[in-house]
Amino acid sequence: MGRPPRTSRAEIMTAARRLIDRDGWEKLTMRRLAAEAGTAPTTLYHHVRDKDDLLTQLLDDYAAGMPRPAMPADPRERVITAATVIRDTLAAWPWVVSVLVQDDQVGRAALWMVETLLAGAVECGCTPEQAVDLYRTIWYYTAGEVLVRANHDRQQAEKPGATRRDALIRAVDATELPHLAALAERWATLASRDTYALGLRSLVDGFLRALPADGEPDHT
């Protein structure tokens, strides 16, 4: 029998998270991870196949550590609760969204959120196809919200104060753009509000009300 690897999987995962938090997941390589973990690159392959497998394991570990809230009896509320859990999970580690939007990285431990959302949608009257449509619509909304807010927060941390957009809006011509001009001084405050919950409920309510009577998904 060969000598077991001296660097544990937990140590590798911790080093990977530290490297990503500091430099971004795009700069993660097996060689850089080995240096961060203080081990040889060959040691990593006792635990992960490649970078994609490493990211998948990181996502799985992260999702497995998130608490599962009690789900409401009402199926519509379960859809909203599951979506909110997804959002809160991503918001705490927003780089994950950039990985997930590739549609090829997913952790098994996170699938319960998707299952809960799909089941709630079906109980609300959706066909399985419509439930997938609703999930995908919620996912696009949620991923976009998390990415935009994370980018804004990062920009504010790097360069606090008014943005170019804020200055542009304050300078608009009131005769040409009266509604925008009326909101110009409050725009930055209004635009920074957390309206995810309001938008999510509006999205779910609108989707369910628009379900076609014949039960077939409407992709028009």
PDB file of C-alpha atoms in Angstrom:
ATOM      1  CA  MET A   1       0.000   0.000   0.000  1.00  0.00           C
ATOM      2  CA  GLY A   2       1.196   3.493  -0.846  1.00  0.00           C
ATOM      3  CA  ARG A   3       1.661   6.203   1.712  1.00  0.00           C
ATOM      4  CA  PRO A   4      -1.622   8.139   2.249  1.00  0.00           C
ATOM      5  CA  PRO A   5      -1.686  11.810   1.229  1.00  0.00           C
ATOM      6  CA  ARG A   6      -0.561  14.101   4.012  1.00  0.00           C
ATOM      7  CA  THR A   7      -2.880  16.948   3.025  1.00  0.00           C
ATOM      8  CA  SER A   8      -6.518  16.180   3.804  1.00  0.00           C
ATOM      9  CA  ARG A   9      -9.500  16.953   1.619  1.00  0.00           C
ATOM     10  CA  ALA A  10     -10.760  19.433   4.229  1.00  0.00           C
ATOM     11  CA  GLU A  11      -7.453  21.297   4.106  1.00  0.00           C
ATOM     12  CA  ILE A  12      -7.622  21.455   0.318  1.00  0.00           C
ATOM     13  CA  MET A  13     -11.191  22.766   0.372  1.00  0.00           C
ATOM     14  CA  THR A  14     -10.253  25.394   2.960  1.00  0.00           C
ATOM     15  CA  ALA A  15      -7.277  26.496   0.878  1.00  0.00           C
ATOM     16  CA  ALA A  16      -9.464  26.682  -2.239  1.00  0.00           C
ATOM     17  CA  ARG A  17     -12.024  28.867  -0.499  1.00  0.00           C
ATOM     18  CA  ARG A  18      -9.291  31.110   0.836  1.00  0.00           C
ATOM     19  CA  LEU A  19      -7.755  31.447  -2.624  1.00  0.00           C
ATOM     20  CA  ILE A  20     -11.105  32.179  -4.276  1.00  0.00           C
ATOM     21  CA  ASP A  21     -12.136  34.725  -1.655  1.00  0.00           C
ATOM     22  CA  ARG A  22      -8.845  36.541  -2.121  1.00  0.00           C
ATOM     23  CA  ASP A  23      -8.227  36.316  -5.873  1.00  0.00           C
ATOM     24  CA  GLY A  24     -11.481  35.172  -7.503  1.00  0.00           C
ATOM     25  CA  TRP A  25     -12.469  31.748  -8.820  1.00  0.00           C
ATOM     26  CA  GLU A  26     -11.284  32.566 -12.348  1.00  0.00           C
ATOM     27  CA  LYS A  27      -7.674  32.591 -11.116  1.00  0.00           C
ATOM     28  CA  LEU A  28      -7.999  29.258  -9.364  1.00  0.00           C
ATOM     29  CA  THR A  29      -5.623  26.656 -10.810  1.00  0.00           C
ATOM     30  CA  MET A  30      -4.458  23.358  -9.430  1.00  0.00           C
ATOM     31  CA  ARG A  31      -0.890  24.655  -9.259  1.00  0.00           C
ATOM     32  CA  ARG A  32      -1.897  27.794  -7.348  1.00  0.00           C
ATOM     33  CA  LEU A  33      -4.089  25.729  -5.045  1.00  0.00           C
ATOM     34  CA  ALA A  34      -1.209  23.382  -4.290  1.00  0.00           C
ATOM     35  CA  ALA A  35       0.959  26.358  -3.358  1.00  0.00           C
ATOM     36  CA  GLU A  36      -1.825  27.781  -1.178  1.00  0.00           C
ATOM     37  CA  ALA A  37      -2.292  24.435   0.577  1.00  0.00           C
ATOM     38  CA  GLY A  38       1.460  23.943   0.975  1.00  0.00           C
ATOM     39  CA  THR A  39       1.542  20.659  -0.878  1.00  0.00           C
ATOM     40  CA  ALA A  40       2.564  19.165  -4.213  1.00  0.00           C
ATOM     41  CA  PRO A  41       0.105  19.397  -7.147  1.00  0.00           C
ATOM     42  CA  THR A  42       0.033  15.595  -7.393  1.00  0.00           C
ATOM     43  CA  THR A  43      -1.342  15.396  -3.852  1.00  0.00           C
ATOM     44  CA  LEU A  44      -4.467  17.290  -4.906  1.00  0.00           C
ATOM     45  CA  TYR A  45      -5.450  14.520  -7.302  1.00  0.00           C
ATOM     46  CA  HIS A  46      -5.970  12.118  -4.423  1.00  0.00           C
ATOM     47  CA  HIS A  47      -9.073  14.210  -3.640  1.00  0.00           C
ATOM     48  CA  VAL A  48     -10.160  16.019  -6.843  1.00  0.00           C
ATOM     49  CA  ARG A  49      -9.941  15.131 -10.533  1.00  0.00           C
ATOM     50  CA  ASP A  50      -9.535  18.650 -11.881  1.00  0.00           C
ATOM     51  CA  LYS A  51     -10.652  22.245 -11.388  1.00  0.00           C
ATOM     52  CA  ASP A  52     -14.250  21.481 -12.393  1.00  0.00           C
ATOM     53  CA  ASP A  53     -14.465  18.652  -9.877  1.00  0.00           C
ATOM     54  CA  LEU A  54     -12.955  20.924  -7.230  1.00  0.00           C
ATOM     55  CA  LEU A  55     -15.569  23.621  -7.876  1.00  0.00           C
ATOM     56  CA  THR A  56     -18.360  21.039  -7.767  1.00  0.00           C
ATOM     57  CA  GLN A  57     -17.119  19.727  -4.426  1.00  0.00           C
ATOM     58  CA  LEU A  58     -16.834  23.263  -3.060  1.00  0.00           C
ATOM     59  CA  LEU A  59     -20.413  24.011  -4.089  1.00  0.00           C
ATOM     60  CA  ASP A  60     -21.626  20.746  -2.598  1.00  0.00           C
ATOM     61  CA  ASP A  61     -19.878  21.369   0.719  1.00  0.00           C
ATOM     62  CA  TYR A  62     -21.193  24.916   0.870  1.00  0.00           C
ATOM     63  CA  ALA A  63     -24.792  23.907   0.117  1.00  0.00           C
ATOM     64  CA  ALA A  64     -24.626  21.031   2.599  1.00  0.00           C
ATOM     65  CA  GLY A  65     -23.715  23.463   5.352  1.00  0.00           C
ATOM     66  CA  MET A  66     -26.705  25.721   4.784  1.00  0.00           C
ATOM     67  CA  PRO A  67     -29.656  25.268   7.172  1.00  0.00           C
ATOM     68  CA  ARG A  68     -32.958  23.993   5.779  1.00  0.00           C
ATOM     69  CA  PRO A  69     -35.828  26.196   6.951  1.00  0.00           C
ATOM     70  CA  ALA A  70     -39.264  24.810   7.736  1.00  0.00           C
ATOM     71  CA  MET A  71     -41.372  24.929   4.589  1.00  0.00           C
ATOM     72  CA  PRO A  72     -44.874  26.471   4.577  1.00  0.00           C
ATOM     73  CA  ALA A  73     -47.893  24.293   3.852  1.00  0.00           C
ATOM     74  CA  ASP A  74     -49.062  26.600   1.064  1.00  0.00           C
ATOM     75  CA  PRO A  75     -47.323  25.546  -2.188  1.00  0.00           C
ATOM     76  CA  ARG A  76     -46.993  29.096  -3.503  1.00  0.00           C
ATOM     77  CA  GLU A  77     -45.263  30.120  -0.289  1.00  0.00           C
ATOM     78  CA  ARG A  78     -42.998  27.073  -0.580  1.00  0.00           C
ATOM     79  CA  VAL A  79     -41.916  28.232  -4.034  1.00  0.00           C
ATOM     80  CA  ILE A  80     -41.125  31.670  -2.631  1.00  0.00           C
ATOM     81  CA  THR A  81     -39.349  30.263   0.426  1.00  0.00           C
ATOM     82  CA  ALA A  82     -37.213  27.898  -1.664  1.00  0.00           C
ATOM     83  CA  ALA A  83     -36.285  30.725  -4.024  1.00  0.00           C
ATOM     84  CA  THR A  84     -35.383  32.944  -1.086  1.00  0.00           C
ATOM     85  CA  VAL A  85     -33.142  30.228   0.347  1.00  0.00           C
ATOM     86  CA  ILE A  86     -31.380  30.004  -3.015  1.00  0.00           C
ATOM     87  CA  ARG A  87     -30.901  33.763  -3.067  1.00  0.00           C
ATOM     88  CA  ASP A  88     -29.647  33.966   0.513  1.00  0.00           C
ATOM     89  CA  THR A  89     -27.264  31.064  -0.086  1.00  0.00           C
ATOM     90  CA  LEU A  90     -25.804  32.727  -3.171  1.00  0.00           C
ATOM     91  CA  ALA A  91     -25.676  36.209  -1.661  1.00  0.00           C
ATOM     92  CA  ALA A  92     -23.427  34.945   1.122  1.00  0.00           C
ATOM     93  CA  TRP A  93     -20.889  33.704  -1.452  1.00  0.00           C
ATOM     94  CA  PRO A  94     -21.737  35.534  -4.709  1.00  0.00           C
ATOM     95  CA  TRP A  95     -18.848  34.183  -6.794  1.00  0.00           C
ATOM     96  CA  VAL A  96     -20.798  30.916  -6.873  1.00  0.00           C
ATOM     97  CA  VAL A  97     -23.302  32.489  -9.273  1.00  0.00           C
ATOM     98  CA  SER A  98     -20.594  33.082 -11.865  1.00  0.00           C
ATOM     99  CA  VAL A  99     -19.813  29.362 -11.741  1.00  0.00           C
ATOM    100  CA  LEU A 100     -23.419  28.161 -11.756  1.00  0.00           C
ATOM    101  CA  VAL A 101     -24.439  30.255 -14.760  1.00  0.00           C
ATOM    102  CA  GLN A 102     -22.211  28.010 -16.856  1.00  0.00           C
ATOM    103  CA  ASP A 103     -24.960  25.383 -16.375  1.00  0.00           C
ATOM    104  CA  ASP A 104     -22.400  22.623 -15.900  1.00  0.00           C
ATOM    105  CA  GLN A 105     -21.501  23.043 -12.239  1.00  0.00           C
ATOM    106  CA  VAL A 106     -23.920  21.972  -9.553  1.00  0.00           C
ATOM    107  CA  GLY A 107     -23.635  20.414  -6.134  1.00  0.00           C
ATOM    108  CA  ARG A 108     -25.908  17.510  -5.234  1.00  0.00           C
ATOM    109  CA  ALA A 109     -26.556  18.989  -1.798  1.00  0.00           C
ATOM    110  CA  ALA A 110     -28.294  21.993  -3.397  1.00  0.00           C
ATOM    111  CA  LEU A 111     -30.808  19.956  -5.401  1.00  0.00           C
ATOM    112  CA  TRP A 112     -33.325  19.868  -2.539  1.00  0.00           C
ATOM    113  CA  MET A 113     -33.962  23.578  -3.159  1.00  0.00           C
ATOM    114  CA  VAL A 114     -34.783  22.893  -6.800  1.00  0.00           C
ATOM    115  CA  GLU A 115     -36.941  19.883  -5.885  1.00  0.00           C
ATOM    116  CA  THR A 116     -38.894  21.925  -3.325  1.00  0.00           C
ATOM    117  CA  LEU A 117     -39.514  24.689  -5.833  1.00  0.00           C
ATOM    118  CA  LEU A 118     -40.616  22.278  -8.582  1.00  0.00           C
ATOM    119  CA  ALA A 119     -42.939  20.380  -6.231  1.00  0.00           C
ATOM    120  CA  GLY A 120     -44.528  23.613  -5.031  1.00  0.00           C
ATOM    121  CA  ALA A 121     -45.049  24.769  -8.610  1.00  0.00           C
ATOM    122  CA  VAL A 122     -46.758  21.498  -9.568  1.00  0.00           C
ATOM    123  CA  GLU A 123     -49.050  21.768  -6.526  1.00  0.00           C
ATOM    124  CA  CYS A 124     -49.912  25.292  -7.691  1.00  0.00           C
ATOM    125  CA  GLY A 125     -51.241  23.814 -10.937  1.00  0.00           C
ATOM    126  CA  CYS A 126     -48.154  23.827 -13.145  1.00  0.00           C
ATOM    127  CA  THR A 127     -47.365  20.950 -15.450  1.00  0.00           C
ATOM    128  CA  PRO A 128     -43.856  19.545 -14.980  1.00  0.00           C
ATOM    129  CA  GLU A 129     -42.785  21.584 -18.006  1.00  0.00           C
ATOM    130  CA  GLN A 130     -44.286  24.755 -16.575  1.00  0.00           C
ATOM    131  CA  ALA A 131     -42.625  24.052 -13.232  1.00  0.00           C
ATOM    132  CA  VAL A 132     -39.264  23.986 -15.003  1.00  0.00           C
ATOM    133  CA  ASP A 133     -40.166  27.233 -16.776  1.00  0.00           C
ATOM    134  CA  LEU A 134     -40.983  28.848 -13.440  1.00  0.00           C
ATOM    135  CA  TYR A 135     -37.779  27.570 -11.859  1.00  0.00           C
ATOM    136  CA  ARG A 136     -35.659  28.863 -14.739  1.00  0.00           C
ATOM    137  CA  THR A 137     -37.380  32.246 -14.643  1.00  0.00           C
ATOM    138  CA  ILE A 138     -36.781  32.527 -10.900  1.00  0.00           C
ATOM    139  CA  TRP A 139     -33.177  31.408 -11.366  1.00  0.00           C
ATOM    140  CA  TYR A 140     -32.448  34.084 -13.982  1.00  0.00           C
ATOM    141  CA  TYR A 141     -34.024  36.753 -11.775  1.00  0.00           C
ATOM    142  CA  THR A 142     -32.166  35.564  -8.692  1.00  0.00           C
ATOM    143  CA  ALA A 143     -28.781  35.141 -10.358  1.00  0.00           C
ATOM    144  CA  GLY A 144     -29.037  38.573 -11.936  1.00  0.00           C
ATOM    145  CA  GLU A 145     -29.997  40.212  -8.657  1.00  0.00           C
ATOM    146  CA  VAL A 146     -27.130  38.595  -6.762  1.00  0.00           C
ATOM    147  CA  LEU A 147     -24.548  39.432  -9.433  1.00  0.00           C
ATOM    148  CA  VAL A 148     -25.637  43.059  -9.819  1.00  0.00           C
ATOM    149  CA  ARG A 149     -25.718  43.661  -6.064  1.00  0.00           C
ATOM    150  CA  ALA A 150     -22.356  41.964  -5.520  1.00  0.00           C
ATOM    151  CA  ASN A 151     -20.749  44.009  -8.302  1.00  0.00           C
ATOM    152  CA  HIS A 152     -22.229  47.216  -6.885  1.00  0.00           C
ATOM    153  CA  ASP A 153     -20.982  46.416  -3.391  1.00  0.00           C
ATOM    154  CA  ARG A 154     -17.513  45.630  -4.720  1.00  0.00           C
ATOM    155  CA  GLN A 155     -17.371  48.870  -6.706  1.00  0.00           C
ATOM    156  CA  GLN A 156     -18.492  50.870  -3.685  1.00  0.00           C
ATOM    157  CA  ALA A 157     -15.821  49.217  -1.553  1.00  0.00           C
ATOM    158  CA  GLU A 158     -13.160  50.063  -4.130  1.00  0.00           C
ATOM    159  CA  LYS A 159     -14.426  53.553  -4.938  1.00  0.00           C
ATOM    160  CA  PRO A 160     -17.031  54.893  -2.464  1.00  0.00           C
ATOM    161  CA  GLY A 161     -19.422  57.644  -3.427  1.00  0.00           C
ATOM    162  CA  ALA A 162     -21.600  58.546  -6.382  1.00  0.00           C
ATOM    163  CA  THR A 163     -21.274  56.449  -9.513  1.00  0.00           C
ATOM    164  CA  ARG A 164     -21.084  57.653 -13.101  1.00  0.00           C
ATOM    165  CA  ARG A 165     -24.688  56.554 -13.525  1.00  0.00           C
ATOM    166  CA  ASP A 166     -25.794  58.682 -10.575  1.00  0.00           C
ATOM    167  CA  ALA A 167     -24.021  61.725 -11.991  1.00  0.00           C
ATOM    168  CA  LEU A 168     -25.522  61.107 -15.426  1.00  0.00           C
ATOM    169  CA  ILE A 169     -29.049  60.906 -14.016  1.00  0.00           C
ATOM    170  CA  ARG A 170     -28.616  64.077 -11.968  1.00  0.00           C
ATOM    171  CA  ALA A 171     -27.623  65.898 -15.140  1.00  0.00           C
ATOM    172  CA  VAL A 172     -30.636  64.919 -17.268  1.00  0.00           C
ATOM    173  CA  ASP A 173     -32.803  67.568 -18.896  1.00  0.00           C
ATOM    174  CA  ALA A 174     -36.116  67.816 -17.018  1.00  0.00           C
ATOM    175  CA  THR A 175     -37.971  68.848 -20.171  1.00  0.00           C
ATOM    176  CA  GLU A 176     -36.734  65.792 -22.054  1.00  0.00           C
ATOM    177  CA  LEU A 177     -36.825  63.215 -19.237  1.00  0.00           C
ATOM    178  CA  PRO A 178     -39.183  64.657 -16.601  1.00  0.00           C
ATOM    179  CA  HIS A 179     -39.812  61.497 -14.577  1.00  0.00           C
ATOM    180  CA  LEU A 180     -36.151  60.613 -14.362  1.00  0.00           C
ATOM    181  CA  ALA A 181     -35.251  64.196 -13.465  1.00  0.00           C
ATOM    182  CA  ALA A 182     -37.821  64.226 -10.653  1.00  0.00           C
ATOM    183  CA  LEU A 183     -36.143  61.187  -9.109  1.00  0.00           C
ATOM    184  CA  ALA A 184     -32.561  62.228  -9.811  1.00  0.00           C
ATOM    185  CA  GLU A 185     -31.581  63.236  -6.275  1.00  0.00           C
ATOM    186  CA  ARG A 186     -33.124  60.099  -4.777  1.00  0.00           C
ATOM    187  CA  TRP A 187     -32.116  57.686  -7.522  1.00  0.00           C
ATOM    188  CA  ALA A 188     -29.049  56.233  -5.794  1.00  0.00           C
ATOM    189  CA  THR A 189     -31.013  55.549  -2.599  1.00  0.00           C
ATOM    190  CA  LEU A 190     -34.003  54.091  -4.405  1.00  0.00           C
ATOM    191  CA  ALA A 191     -31.894  51.933  -6.701  1.00  0.00           C
ATOM    192  CA  SER A 192     -29.936  50.450  -3.789  1.00  0.00           C
ATOM    193  CA  ARG A 193     -33.003  49.165  -1.923  1.00  0.00           C
ATOM    194  CA  ASP A 194     -33.375  45.416  -1.523  1.00  0.00           C
ATOM    195  CA  THR A 195     -36.539  44.697  -3.517  1.00  0.00           C
ATOM    196  CA  TYR A 196     -35.855  41.018  -4.176  1.00  0.00           C
ATOM    197  CA  ALA A 197     -38.791  39.747  -2.105  1.00  0.00           C
ATOM    198  CA  LEU A 198     -41.236  42.130  -3.784  1.00  0.00           C
ATOM    199  CA  GLY A 199     -39.967  41.234  -7.242  1.00  0.00           C
ATOM    200  CA  LEU A 200     -40.044  37.507  -6.491  1.00  0.00           C
ATOM    201  CA  ARG A 201     -43.660  37.573  -5.339  1.00  0.00           C
ATOM    202  CA  SER A 202     -44.660  39.632  -8.363  1.00  0.00           C
ATOM    203  CA  LEU A 203     -42.872  37.185 -10.648  1.00  0.00           C
ATOM    204  CA  VAL A 204     -44.439  34.075  -9.094  1.00  0.00           C
ATOM    205  CA  ASP A 205     -47.929  35.591  -8.923  1.00  0.00           C
ATOM    206  CA  GLY A 206     -47.738  36.785 -12.523  1.00  0.00           C
ATOM    207  CA  PHE A 207     -46.459  33.441 -13.780  1.00  0.00           C
ATOM    208  CA  LEU A 208     -49.173  31.445 -12.014  1.00  0.00           C
ATOM    209  CA  ARG A 209     -51.944  33.790 -13.169  1.00  0.00           C
ATOM    210  CA  ALA A 210     -50.741  33.496 -16.755  1.00  0.00           C
ATOM    211  CA  LEU A 211     -50.841  29.696 -16.876  1.00  0.00           C
ATOM    212  CA  PRO A 212     -52.665  28.666 -20.074  1.00  0.00           C
ATOM    213  CA  ALA A 213     -55.966  26.900 -19.592  1.00  0.00           C
ATOM    214  CA  ASP A 214     -54.967  23.938 -21.776  1.00  0.00           C
ATOM    215  CA  GLY A 215     -52.175  23.014 -19.405  1.00  0.00           C
ATOM    216  CA  GLU A 216     -49.465  23.316 -22.030  1.00  0.00           C
ATOM    217  CA  PRO A 217     -46.433  25.548 -21.489  1.00  0.00           C
ATOM    218  CA  ASP A 218     -46.723  28.883 -23.260  1.00  0.00           C
ATOM    219  CA  HIS A 219     -43.384  29.857 -24.819  1.00  0.00           C
ATOM    220  CA  THR A 220     -44.703  32.674 -26.990  1.00  0.00           C
TER     221      THR A 220
END
